[in-house]
Short mmCIF file of C-alpha atoms and ligand atoms in Angstrom, two decimals:
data_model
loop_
_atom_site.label_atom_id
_atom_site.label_comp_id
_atom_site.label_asym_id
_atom_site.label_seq_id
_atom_site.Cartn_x
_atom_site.Cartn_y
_atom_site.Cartn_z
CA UNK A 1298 90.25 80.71 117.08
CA UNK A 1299 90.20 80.48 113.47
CA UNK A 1300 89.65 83.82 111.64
CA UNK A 1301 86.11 83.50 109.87
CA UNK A 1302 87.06 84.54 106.37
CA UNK A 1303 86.54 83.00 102.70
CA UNK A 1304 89.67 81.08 101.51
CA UNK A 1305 90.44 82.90 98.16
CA UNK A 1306 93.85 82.34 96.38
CA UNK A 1307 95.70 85.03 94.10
CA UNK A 1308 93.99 83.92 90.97
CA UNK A 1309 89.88 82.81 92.09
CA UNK A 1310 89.42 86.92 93.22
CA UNK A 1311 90.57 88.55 90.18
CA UNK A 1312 88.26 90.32 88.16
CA UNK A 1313 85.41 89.01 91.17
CA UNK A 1314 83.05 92.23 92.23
CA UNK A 1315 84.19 91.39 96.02
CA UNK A 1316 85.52 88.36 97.59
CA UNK A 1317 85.30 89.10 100.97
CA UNK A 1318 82.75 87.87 102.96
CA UNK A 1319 82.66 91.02 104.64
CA UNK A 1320 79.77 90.22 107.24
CA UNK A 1321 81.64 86.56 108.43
CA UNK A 1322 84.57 89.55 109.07
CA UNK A 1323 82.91 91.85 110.47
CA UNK A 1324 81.77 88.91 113.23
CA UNK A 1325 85.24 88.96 113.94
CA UNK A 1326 85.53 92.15 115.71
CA UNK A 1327 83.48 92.53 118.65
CA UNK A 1328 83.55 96.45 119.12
CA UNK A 1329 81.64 96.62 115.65
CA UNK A 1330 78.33 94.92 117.81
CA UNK A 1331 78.65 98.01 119.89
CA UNK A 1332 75.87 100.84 119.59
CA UNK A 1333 76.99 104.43 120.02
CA UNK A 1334 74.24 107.49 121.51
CA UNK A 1335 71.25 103.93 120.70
CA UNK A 1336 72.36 104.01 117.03
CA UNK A 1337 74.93 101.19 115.10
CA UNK A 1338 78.31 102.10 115.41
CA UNK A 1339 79.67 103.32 111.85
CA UNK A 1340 83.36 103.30 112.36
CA UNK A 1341 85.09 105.37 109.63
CA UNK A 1342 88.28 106.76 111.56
CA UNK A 1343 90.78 103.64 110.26
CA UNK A 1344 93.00 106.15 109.41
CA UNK A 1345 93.27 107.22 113.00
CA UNK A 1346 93.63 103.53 114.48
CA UNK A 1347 91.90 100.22 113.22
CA UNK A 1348 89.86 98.00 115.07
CA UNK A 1349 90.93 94.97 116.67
CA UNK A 1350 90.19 91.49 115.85
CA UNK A 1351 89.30 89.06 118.33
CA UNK A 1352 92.53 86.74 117.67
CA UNK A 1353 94.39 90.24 118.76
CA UNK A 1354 92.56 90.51 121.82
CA UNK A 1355 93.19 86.90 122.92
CA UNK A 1356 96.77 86.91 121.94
CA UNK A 1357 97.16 89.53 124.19
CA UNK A 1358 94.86 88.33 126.97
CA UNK A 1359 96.84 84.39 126.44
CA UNK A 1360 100.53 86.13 126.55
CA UNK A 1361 99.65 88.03 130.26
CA UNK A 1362 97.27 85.19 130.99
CA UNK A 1363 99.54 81.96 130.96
CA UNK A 1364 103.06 83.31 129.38
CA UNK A 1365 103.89 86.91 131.56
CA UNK A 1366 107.80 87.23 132.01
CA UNK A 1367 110.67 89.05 130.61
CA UNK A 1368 112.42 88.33 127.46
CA UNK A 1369 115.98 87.41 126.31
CA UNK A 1370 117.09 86.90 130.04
CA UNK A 1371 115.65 84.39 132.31
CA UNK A 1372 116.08 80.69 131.92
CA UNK A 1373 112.95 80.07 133.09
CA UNK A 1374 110.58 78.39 131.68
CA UNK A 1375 107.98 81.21 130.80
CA UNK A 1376 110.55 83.80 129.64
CA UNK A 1377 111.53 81.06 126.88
CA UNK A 1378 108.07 80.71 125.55
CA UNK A 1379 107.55 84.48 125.95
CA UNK A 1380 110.91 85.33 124.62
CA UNK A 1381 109.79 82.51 121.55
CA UNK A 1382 106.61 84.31 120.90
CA UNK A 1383 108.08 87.47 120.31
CA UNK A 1384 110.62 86.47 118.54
CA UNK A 1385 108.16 84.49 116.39
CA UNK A 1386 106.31 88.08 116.02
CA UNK A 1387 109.49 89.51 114.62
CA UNK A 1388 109.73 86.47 111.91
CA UNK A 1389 106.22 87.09 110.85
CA UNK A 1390 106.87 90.48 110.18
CA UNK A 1391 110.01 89.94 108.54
CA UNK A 1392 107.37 88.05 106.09
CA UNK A 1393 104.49 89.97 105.84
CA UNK A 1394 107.29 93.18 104.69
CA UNK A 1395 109.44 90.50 102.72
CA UNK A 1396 112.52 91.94 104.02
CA UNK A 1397 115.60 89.99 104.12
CA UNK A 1398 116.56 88.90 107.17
CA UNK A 1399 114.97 89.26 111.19
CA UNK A 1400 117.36 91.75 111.67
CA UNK A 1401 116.19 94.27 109.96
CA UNK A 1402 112.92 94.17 111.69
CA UNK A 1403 113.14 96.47 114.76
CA UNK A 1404 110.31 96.70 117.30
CA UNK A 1405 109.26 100.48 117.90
CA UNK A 1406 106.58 102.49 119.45
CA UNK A 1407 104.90 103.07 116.18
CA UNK A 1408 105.27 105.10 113.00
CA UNK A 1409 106.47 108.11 114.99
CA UNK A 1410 109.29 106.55 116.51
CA UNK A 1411 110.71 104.47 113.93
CA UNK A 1412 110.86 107.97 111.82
CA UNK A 1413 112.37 109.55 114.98
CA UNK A 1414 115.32 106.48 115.44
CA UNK A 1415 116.49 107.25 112.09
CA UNK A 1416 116.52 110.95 112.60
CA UNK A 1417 118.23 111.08 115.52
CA UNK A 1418 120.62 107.74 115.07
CA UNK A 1419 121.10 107.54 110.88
CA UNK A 1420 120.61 111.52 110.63
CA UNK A 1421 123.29 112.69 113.43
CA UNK A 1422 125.95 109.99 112.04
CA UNK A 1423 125.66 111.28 108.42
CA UNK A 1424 124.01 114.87 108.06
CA UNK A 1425 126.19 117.39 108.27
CA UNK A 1426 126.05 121.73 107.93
CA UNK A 1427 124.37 122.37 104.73
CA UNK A 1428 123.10 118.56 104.11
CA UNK A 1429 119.67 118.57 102.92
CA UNK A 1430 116.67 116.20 103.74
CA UNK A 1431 113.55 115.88 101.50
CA UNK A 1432 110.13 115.57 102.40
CA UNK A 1433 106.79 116.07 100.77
CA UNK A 1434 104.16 118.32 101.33
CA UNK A 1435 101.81 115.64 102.34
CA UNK A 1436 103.58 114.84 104.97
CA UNK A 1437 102.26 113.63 108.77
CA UNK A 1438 103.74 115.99 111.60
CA UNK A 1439 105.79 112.60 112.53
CA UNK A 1440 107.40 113.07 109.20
CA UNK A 1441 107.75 116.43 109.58
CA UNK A 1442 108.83 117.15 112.94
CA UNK A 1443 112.02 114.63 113.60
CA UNK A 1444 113.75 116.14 110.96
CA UNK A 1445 113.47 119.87 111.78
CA UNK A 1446 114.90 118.52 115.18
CA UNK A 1447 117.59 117.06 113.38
CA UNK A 1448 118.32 119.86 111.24
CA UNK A 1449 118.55 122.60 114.04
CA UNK A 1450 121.10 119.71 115.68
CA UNK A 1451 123.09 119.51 112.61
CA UNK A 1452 122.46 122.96 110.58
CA UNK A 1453 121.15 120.90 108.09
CA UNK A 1454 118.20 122.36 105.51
CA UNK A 1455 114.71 120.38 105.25
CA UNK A 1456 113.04 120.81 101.77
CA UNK A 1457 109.57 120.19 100.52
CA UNK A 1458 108.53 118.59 97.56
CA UNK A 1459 105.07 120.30 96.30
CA UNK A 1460 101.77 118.71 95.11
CA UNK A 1461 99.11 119.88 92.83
CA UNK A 1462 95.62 121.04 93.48
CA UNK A 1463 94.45 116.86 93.42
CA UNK A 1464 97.27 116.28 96.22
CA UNK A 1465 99.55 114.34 93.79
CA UNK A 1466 103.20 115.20 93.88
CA UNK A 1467 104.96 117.02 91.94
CA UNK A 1468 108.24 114.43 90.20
CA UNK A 1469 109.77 117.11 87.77
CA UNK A 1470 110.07 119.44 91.33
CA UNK A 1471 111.18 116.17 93.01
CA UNK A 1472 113.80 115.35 90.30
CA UNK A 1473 114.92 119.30 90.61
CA UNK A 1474 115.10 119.35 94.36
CA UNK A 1475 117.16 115.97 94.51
CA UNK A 1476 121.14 116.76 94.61
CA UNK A 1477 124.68 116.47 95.93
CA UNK A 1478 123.22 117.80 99.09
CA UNK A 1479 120.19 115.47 99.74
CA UNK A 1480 121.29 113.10 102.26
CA UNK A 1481 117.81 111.62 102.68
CA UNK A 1482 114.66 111.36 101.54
CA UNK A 1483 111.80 110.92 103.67
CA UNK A 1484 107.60 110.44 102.40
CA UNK A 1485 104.79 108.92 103.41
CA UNK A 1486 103.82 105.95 101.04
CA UNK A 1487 100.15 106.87 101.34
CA UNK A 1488 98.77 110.43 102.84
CA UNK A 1489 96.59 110.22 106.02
CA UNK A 1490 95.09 113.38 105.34
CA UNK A 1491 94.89 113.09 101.35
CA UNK A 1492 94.62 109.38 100.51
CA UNK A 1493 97.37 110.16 97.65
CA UNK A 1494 98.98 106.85 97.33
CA UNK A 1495 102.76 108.39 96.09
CA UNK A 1496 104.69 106.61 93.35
CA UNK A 1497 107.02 105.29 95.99
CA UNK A 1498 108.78 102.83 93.96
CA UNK A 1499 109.80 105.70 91.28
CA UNK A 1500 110.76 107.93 93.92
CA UNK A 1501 112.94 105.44 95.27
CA UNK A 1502 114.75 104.83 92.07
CA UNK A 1503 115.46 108.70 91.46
CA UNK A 1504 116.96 109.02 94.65
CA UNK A 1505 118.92 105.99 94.47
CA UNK A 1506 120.38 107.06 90.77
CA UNK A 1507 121.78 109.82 92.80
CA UNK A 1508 123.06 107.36 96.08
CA UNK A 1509 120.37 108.90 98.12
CA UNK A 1510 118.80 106.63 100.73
CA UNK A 1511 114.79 106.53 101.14
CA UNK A 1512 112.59 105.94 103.98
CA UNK A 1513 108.99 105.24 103.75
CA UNK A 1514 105.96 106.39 105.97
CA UNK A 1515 104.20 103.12 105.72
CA UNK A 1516 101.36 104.12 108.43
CA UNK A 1517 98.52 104.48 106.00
CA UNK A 1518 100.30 101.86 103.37
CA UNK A 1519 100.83 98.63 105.20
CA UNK A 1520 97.13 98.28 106.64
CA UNK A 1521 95.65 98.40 103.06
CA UNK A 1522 97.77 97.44 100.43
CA UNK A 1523 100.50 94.67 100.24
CA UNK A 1524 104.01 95.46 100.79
CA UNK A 1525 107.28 93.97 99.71
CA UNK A 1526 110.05 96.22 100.83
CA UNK A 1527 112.89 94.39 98.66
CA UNK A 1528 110.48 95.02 95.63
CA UNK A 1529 109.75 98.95 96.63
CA UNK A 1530 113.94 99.33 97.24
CA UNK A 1531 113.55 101.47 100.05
CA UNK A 1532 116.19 101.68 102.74
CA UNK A 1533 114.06 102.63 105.80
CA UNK A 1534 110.07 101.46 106.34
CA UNK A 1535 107.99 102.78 109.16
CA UNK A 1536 104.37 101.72 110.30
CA UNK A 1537 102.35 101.20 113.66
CA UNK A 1538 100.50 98.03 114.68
CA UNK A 1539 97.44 100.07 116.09
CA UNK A 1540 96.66 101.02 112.75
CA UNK A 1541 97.17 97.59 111.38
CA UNK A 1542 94.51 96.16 113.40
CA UNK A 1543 97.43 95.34 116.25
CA UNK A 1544 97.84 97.12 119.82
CA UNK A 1545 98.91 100.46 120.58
CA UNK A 1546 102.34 100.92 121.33
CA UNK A 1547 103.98 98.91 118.79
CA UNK A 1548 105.34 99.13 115.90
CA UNK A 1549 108.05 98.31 113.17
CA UNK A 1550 110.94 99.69 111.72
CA UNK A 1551 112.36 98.11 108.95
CA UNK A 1552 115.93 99.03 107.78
CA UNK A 1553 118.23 97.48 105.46
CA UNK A 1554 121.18 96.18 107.25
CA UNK A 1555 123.93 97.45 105.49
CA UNK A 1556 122.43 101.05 107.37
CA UNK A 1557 121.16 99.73 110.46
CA UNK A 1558 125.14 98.48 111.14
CA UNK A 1559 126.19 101.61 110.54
CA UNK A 1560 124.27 103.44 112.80
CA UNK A 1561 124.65 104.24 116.31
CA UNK A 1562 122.24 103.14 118.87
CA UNK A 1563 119.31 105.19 119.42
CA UNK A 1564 118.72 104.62 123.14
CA UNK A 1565 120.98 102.98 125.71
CA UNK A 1566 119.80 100.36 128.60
CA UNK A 1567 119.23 97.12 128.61
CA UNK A 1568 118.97 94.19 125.94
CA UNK A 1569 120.77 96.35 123.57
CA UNK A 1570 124.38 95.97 124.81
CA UNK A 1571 126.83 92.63 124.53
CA UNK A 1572 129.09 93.71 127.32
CA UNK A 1573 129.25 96.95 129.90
CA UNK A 1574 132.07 98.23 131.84
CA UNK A 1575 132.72 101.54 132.96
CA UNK A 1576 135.09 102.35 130.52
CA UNK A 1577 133.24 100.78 127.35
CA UNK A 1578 129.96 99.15 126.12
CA UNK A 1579 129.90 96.51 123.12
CA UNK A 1580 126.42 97.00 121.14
CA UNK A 1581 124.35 93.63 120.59
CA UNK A 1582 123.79 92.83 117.46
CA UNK A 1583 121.10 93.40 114.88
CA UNK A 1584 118.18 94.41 115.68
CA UNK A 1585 119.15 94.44 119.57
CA UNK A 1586 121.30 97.10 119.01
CA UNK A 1587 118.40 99.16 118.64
CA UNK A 1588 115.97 97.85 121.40
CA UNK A 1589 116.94 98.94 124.47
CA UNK A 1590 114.81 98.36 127.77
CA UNK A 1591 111.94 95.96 128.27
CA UNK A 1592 109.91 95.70 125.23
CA UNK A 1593 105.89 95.66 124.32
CA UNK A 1594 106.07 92.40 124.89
CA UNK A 1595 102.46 91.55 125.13
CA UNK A 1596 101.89 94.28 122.20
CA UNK A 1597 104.57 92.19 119.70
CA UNK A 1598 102.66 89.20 120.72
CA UNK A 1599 99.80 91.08 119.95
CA UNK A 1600 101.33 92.16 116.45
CA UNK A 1601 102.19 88.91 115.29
CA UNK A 1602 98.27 87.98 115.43
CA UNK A 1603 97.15 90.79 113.83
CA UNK A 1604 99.75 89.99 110.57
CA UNK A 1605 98.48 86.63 110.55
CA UNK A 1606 94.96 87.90 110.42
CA UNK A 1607 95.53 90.72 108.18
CA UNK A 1608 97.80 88.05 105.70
CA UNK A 1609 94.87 85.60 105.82
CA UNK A 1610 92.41 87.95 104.61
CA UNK A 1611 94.69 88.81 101.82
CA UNK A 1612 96.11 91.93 101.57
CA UNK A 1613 95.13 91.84 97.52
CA UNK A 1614 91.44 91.30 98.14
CA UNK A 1615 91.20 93.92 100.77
CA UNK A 1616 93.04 96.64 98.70
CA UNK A 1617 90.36 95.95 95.77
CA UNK A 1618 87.29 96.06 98.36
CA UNK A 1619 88.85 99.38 99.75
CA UNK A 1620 88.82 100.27 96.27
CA UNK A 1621 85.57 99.80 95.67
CA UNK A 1622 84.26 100.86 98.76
CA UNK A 1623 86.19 104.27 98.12
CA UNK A 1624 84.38 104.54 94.39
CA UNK A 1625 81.18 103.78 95.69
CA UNK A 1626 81.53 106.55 99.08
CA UNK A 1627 82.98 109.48 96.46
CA UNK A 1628 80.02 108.92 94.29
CA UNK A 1629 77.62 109.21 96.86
CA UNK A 1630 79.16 112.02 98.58
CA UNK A 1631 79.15 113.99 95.56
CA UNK A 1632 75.86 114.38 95.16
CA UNK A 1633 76.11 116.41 98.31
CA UNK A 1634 75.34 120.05 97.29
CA UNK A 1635 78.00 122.30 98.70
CA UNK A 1636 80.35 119.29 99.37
CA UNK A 1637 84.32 119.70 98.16
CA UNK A 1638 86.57 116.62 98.53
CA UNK A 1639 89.87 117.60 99.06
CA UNK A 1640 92.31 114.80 97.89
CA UNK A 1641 91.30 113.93 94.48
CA UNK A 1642 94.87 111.95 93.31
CA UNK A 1643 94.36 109.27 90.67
CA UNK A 1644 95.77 106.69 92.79
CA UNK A 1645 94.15 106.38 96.41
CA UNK A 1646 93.47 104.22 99.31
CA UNK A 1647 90.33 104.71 100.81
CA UNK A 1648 90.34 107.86 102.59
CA UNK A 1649 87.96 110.85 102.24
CA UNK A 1650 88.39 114.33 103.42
CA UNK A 1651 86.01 116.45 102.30
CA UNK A 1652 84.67 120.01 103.73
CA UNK A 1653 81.43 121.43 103.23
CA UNK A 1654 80.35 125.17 102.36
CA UNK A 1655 79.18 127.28 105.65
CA UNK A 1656 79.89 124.50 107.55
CA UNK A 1657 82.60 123.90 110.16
CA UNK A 1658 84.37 120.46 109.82
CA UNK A 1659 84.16 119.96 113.79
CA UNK A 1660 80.05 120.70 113.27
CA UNK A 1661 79.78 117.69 110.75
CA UNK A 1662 82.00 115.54 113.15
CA UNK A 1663 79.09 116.36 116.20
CA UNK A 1664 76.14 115.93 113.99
CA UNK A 1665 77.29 112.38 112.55
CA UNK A 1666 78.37 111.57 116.47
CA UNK A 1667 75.47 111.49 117.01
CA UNK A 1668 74.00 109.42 113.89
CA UNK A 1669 76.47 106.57 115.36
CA UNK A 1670 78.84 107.58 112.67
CA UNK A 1671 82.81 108.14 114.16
CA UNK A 1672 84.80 110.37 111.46
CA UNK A 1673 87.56 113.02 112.19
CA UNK A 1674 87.67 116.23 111.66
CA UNK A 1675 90.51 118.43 112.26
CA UNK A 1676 94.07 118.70 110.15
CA UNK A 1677 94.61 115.09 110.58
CA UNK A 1678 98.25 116.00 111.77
CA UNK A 1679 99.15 117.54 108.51
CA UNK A 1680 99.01 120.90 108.87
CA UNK A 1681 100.76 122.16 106.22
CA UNK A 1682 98.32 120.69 103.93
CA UNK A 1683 95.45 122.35 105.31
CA UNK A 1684 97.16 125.24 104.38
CA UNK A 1685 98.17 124.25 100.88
CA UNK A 1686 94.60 123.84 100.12
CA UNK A 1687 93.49 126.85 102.35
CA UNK A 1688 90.81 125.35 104.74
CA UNK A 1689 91.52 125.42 108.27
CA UNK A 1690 90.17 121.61 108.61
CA UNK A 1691 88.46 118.41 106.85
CA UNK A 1692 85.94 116.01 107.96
CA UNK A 1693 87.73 112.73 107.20
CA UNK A 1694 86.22 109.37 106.68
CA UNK A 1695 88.79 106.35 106.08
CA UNK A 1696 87.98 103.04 106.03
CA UNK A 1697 88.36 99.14 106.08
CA UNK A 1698 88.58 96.05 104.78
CA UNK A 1699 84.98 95.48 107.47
CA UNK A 1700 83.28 98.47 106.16
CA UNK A 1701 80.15 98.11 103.94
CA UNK A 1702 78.33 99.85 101.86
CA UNK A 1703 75.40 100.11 103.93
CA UNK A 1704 77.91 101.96 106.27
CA UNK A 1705 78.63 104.27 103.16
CA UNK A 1706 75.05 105.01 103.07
CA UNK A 1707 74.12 105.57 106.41
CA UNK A 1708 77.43 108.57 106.26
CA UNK A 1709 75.36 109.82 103.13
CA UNK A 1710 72.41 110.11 105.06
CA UNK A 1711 74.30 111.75 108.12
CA UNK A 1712 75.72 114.69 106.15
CA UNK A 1713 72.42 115.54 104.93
CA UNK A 1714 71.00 115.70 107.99
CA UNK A 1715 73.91 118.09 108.78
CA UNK A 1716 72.65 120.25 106.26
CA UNK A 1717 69.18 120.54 107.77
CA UNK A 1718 70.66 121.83 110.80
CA UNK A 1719 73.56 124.36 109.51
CA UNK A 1720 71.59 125.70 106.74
C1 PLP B 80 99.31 107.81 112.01
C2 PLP B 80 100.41 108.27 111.13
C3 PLP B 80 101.69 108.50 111.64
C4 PLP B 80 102.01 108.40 113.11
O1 PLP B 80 101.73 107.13 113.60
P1 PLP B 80 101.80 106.88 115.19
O2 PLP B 80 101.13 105.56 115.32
O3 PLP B 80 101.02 107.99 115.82
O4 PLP B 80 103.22 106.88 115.55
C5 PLP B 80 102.68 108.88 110.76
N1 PLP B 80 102.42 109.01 109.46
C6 PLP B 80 101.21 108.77 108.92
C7 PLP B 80 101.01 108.90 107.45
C8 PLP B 80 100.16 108.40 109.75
O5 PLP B 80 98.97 108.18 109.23
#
């Protein structure tokens, strides 16, 4: 099945108002047919997971369908196609990220566990008592989280790099907090909770003047924007194929090599190991090393179509429809009396977290339920920014390259009808 999209090259969509054919795209996902309490579903919760297109579903339905078998080990027939598939997943990727070799691709969970592997394997080897590792304020509890574990392990310190009131961060602070004792820096390329895309390629720089290696939160990033790891610099990129319009429960960690062979395995078991006796084990190589057990196989599979979708689209024409669609939402929304966004950085993909006056987050979330409209409210796993900008929660609509405006406007319509009932 072809993906129904226009064919537009680098050059034909520049300067155009909006080269997607947005309703041929929106064809392609069937869940977006789907009515919710008898109205049109609205879905605005990308930033939560993204919808799935039907070349996803039918990779996945073809792999258990006519290819279901275990990889890297049989002989037979069906575990060399399967194993070839993956594998073939893995080389996609490797493109789609322009990193430099397969090897550096590493199949994960998701976001959460990439960030957690290089914790736990990169972080034990080389923080020590009094290391430091730097995060941002903006940060996702995954990005949080792994490296307080790590620092209780180690008696290392974990400090924060703050943000203004717009939720941009502060680089003099970041230049002042980077030293002899940062052994790591760790951010999120674009907020979930914010929409803050960060200055990730500066950051990178500044920490590398100082020999510092960076990894990258890519969840939010790698879905809407296009992303060239060689080009950003950074040592260590996470991101999860759910939110990429893949399946859940796979993901990708990218990692230069020159780190990923020094670094002990994460996990031990199967596939990851050249030779076990009792008295030693011999790792695999890259990125085996760091793949132990039986893999989402059916998820990679999975992954690999939803690259290929995402990459045929065009990862340039979706970021300027986001953009657009984001311009055209915080207008609207703004005319809402008693409406604050929160997240108001110069430079943002299209999320919108917003609260309004006398009215609970969770409220606006039920009320626009019920209009068809799926948003979240809550702290969006980010805590700590709730707190920076004092609210307890948001009400958070994020969005796609298959959103319309029409969508934007039926959202508009739902939050005044929230007003009618709170106020
Ligand atoms: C969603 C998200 C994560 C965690 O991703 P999982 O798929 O739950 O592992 C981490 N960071 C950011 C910025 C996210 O948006």
């Amino acid at each position: 099945m072809k993906p129904a999209h226009e064919v537009t090259d680098a050059k034909s969509w520049r300067g155009a108002r909006s080269p997607l054919d947005v309703a041929r795209i929106r064809e392609d996902f069937p869940i977006l047919k789907r009515q919710v309490h008898g109205k049109p579903l609205v879905y605005l919760d990308n930033a939560a997971t993204g919808q799935k297109p039907q070349v996803v579903i039918d990779a996945v339905n073809r792999y258990y369908a006519t290819e279901n078998s275990n990889i890297h080990r049989g002989i037979h027939f069906l575990s060399e196609i399967a194993t070839a598939d993956y594998e073939e997943s893995r080389a996609k990727v490797k493109r789609f990220l322009n990193a430099s070799d397969t090897g550096e691709i590493i199949f994960v969970r998701g976001t959460t566990e990439g960030i957690n592997l290089v914790a736990q394997s990169y972080g034990r080897r080389f923080v020590k008592q009094g290391d430091e590792i730097l995060i941002s304020a903006m940060e996702h509890h995954s990005n949080i989280v792994p490296w307080q574990i790590l620092c209780e392990q180690v008696g290392a310190r974990l400090r924060v790099v703050p943000m203004n009131h717009d939720g941009e961060l502060l680089i003099e602070e970041y230049e002042r907090l980077l030293n002899d004792r940062t052994k790591l820096v760790s951010v999120a390329h674009v907020s979930n909770a914010l929409g803050t895309v960060n200055p990730v390629k500066q950051l990178v720089e500044m920490a590398h003047r100082r020999k510092i290696p960076v990894l990258l939160d890519g969840a939010q990033a790698a879905p809407h924007m296009k992303v060239d790891v060689q080009e950003l610099g950074c040592d260590f990129y996470a991101f999860s194929g759910h939110k990429l319009f893949g399946p859940t429960g796979i993901g990708i960690l990218y990692g230069k090599s020159k780190h990923l062979e020094a670094m002990p395995p994460y996990q031990g078991g199967g596939d990851m190991i050249s030779l076990v006796t009792f008295e030693k084990t011999h790792y695999n190589i890259l990125p085996y090393k760091f793949e132990a057990g039986t893999p989402h196989i059916a998820g990679g599979v999975g992954l690999g179509a939803a690259v290929d979708y995402l990459s045929g689209i065009g990862l340039e024409a979706v970021t300027a429809y986001e953009k657009e669609l984001l311009a055209y939402a915080t207008e609207a929304l703004c005319t809402v009396q008693g409406l604050r966004i929160i997240g108001t950085a110069k430079e943002k993909a299209a999320v919108l977290s917003f609260v309004l006056d006398g009215v609970h987050p969770h409220d606006i979330g039920t009320v626009l339920d019920q209009e068809g409209v799926a948003i979240r409210a809550g702290h969006h796993c980010a805590m700590p920014v709730m707190q920076r900008f004092g609210v307890p929660a948001t009400a958070r609509a994020s969005f796609a390259f298959y959103n319309t405006k029409e969508e934007v406007d039926v959202l508009v319509r739902a939050v005044h009808k929230v007003l009618k009932v709170f106020r």
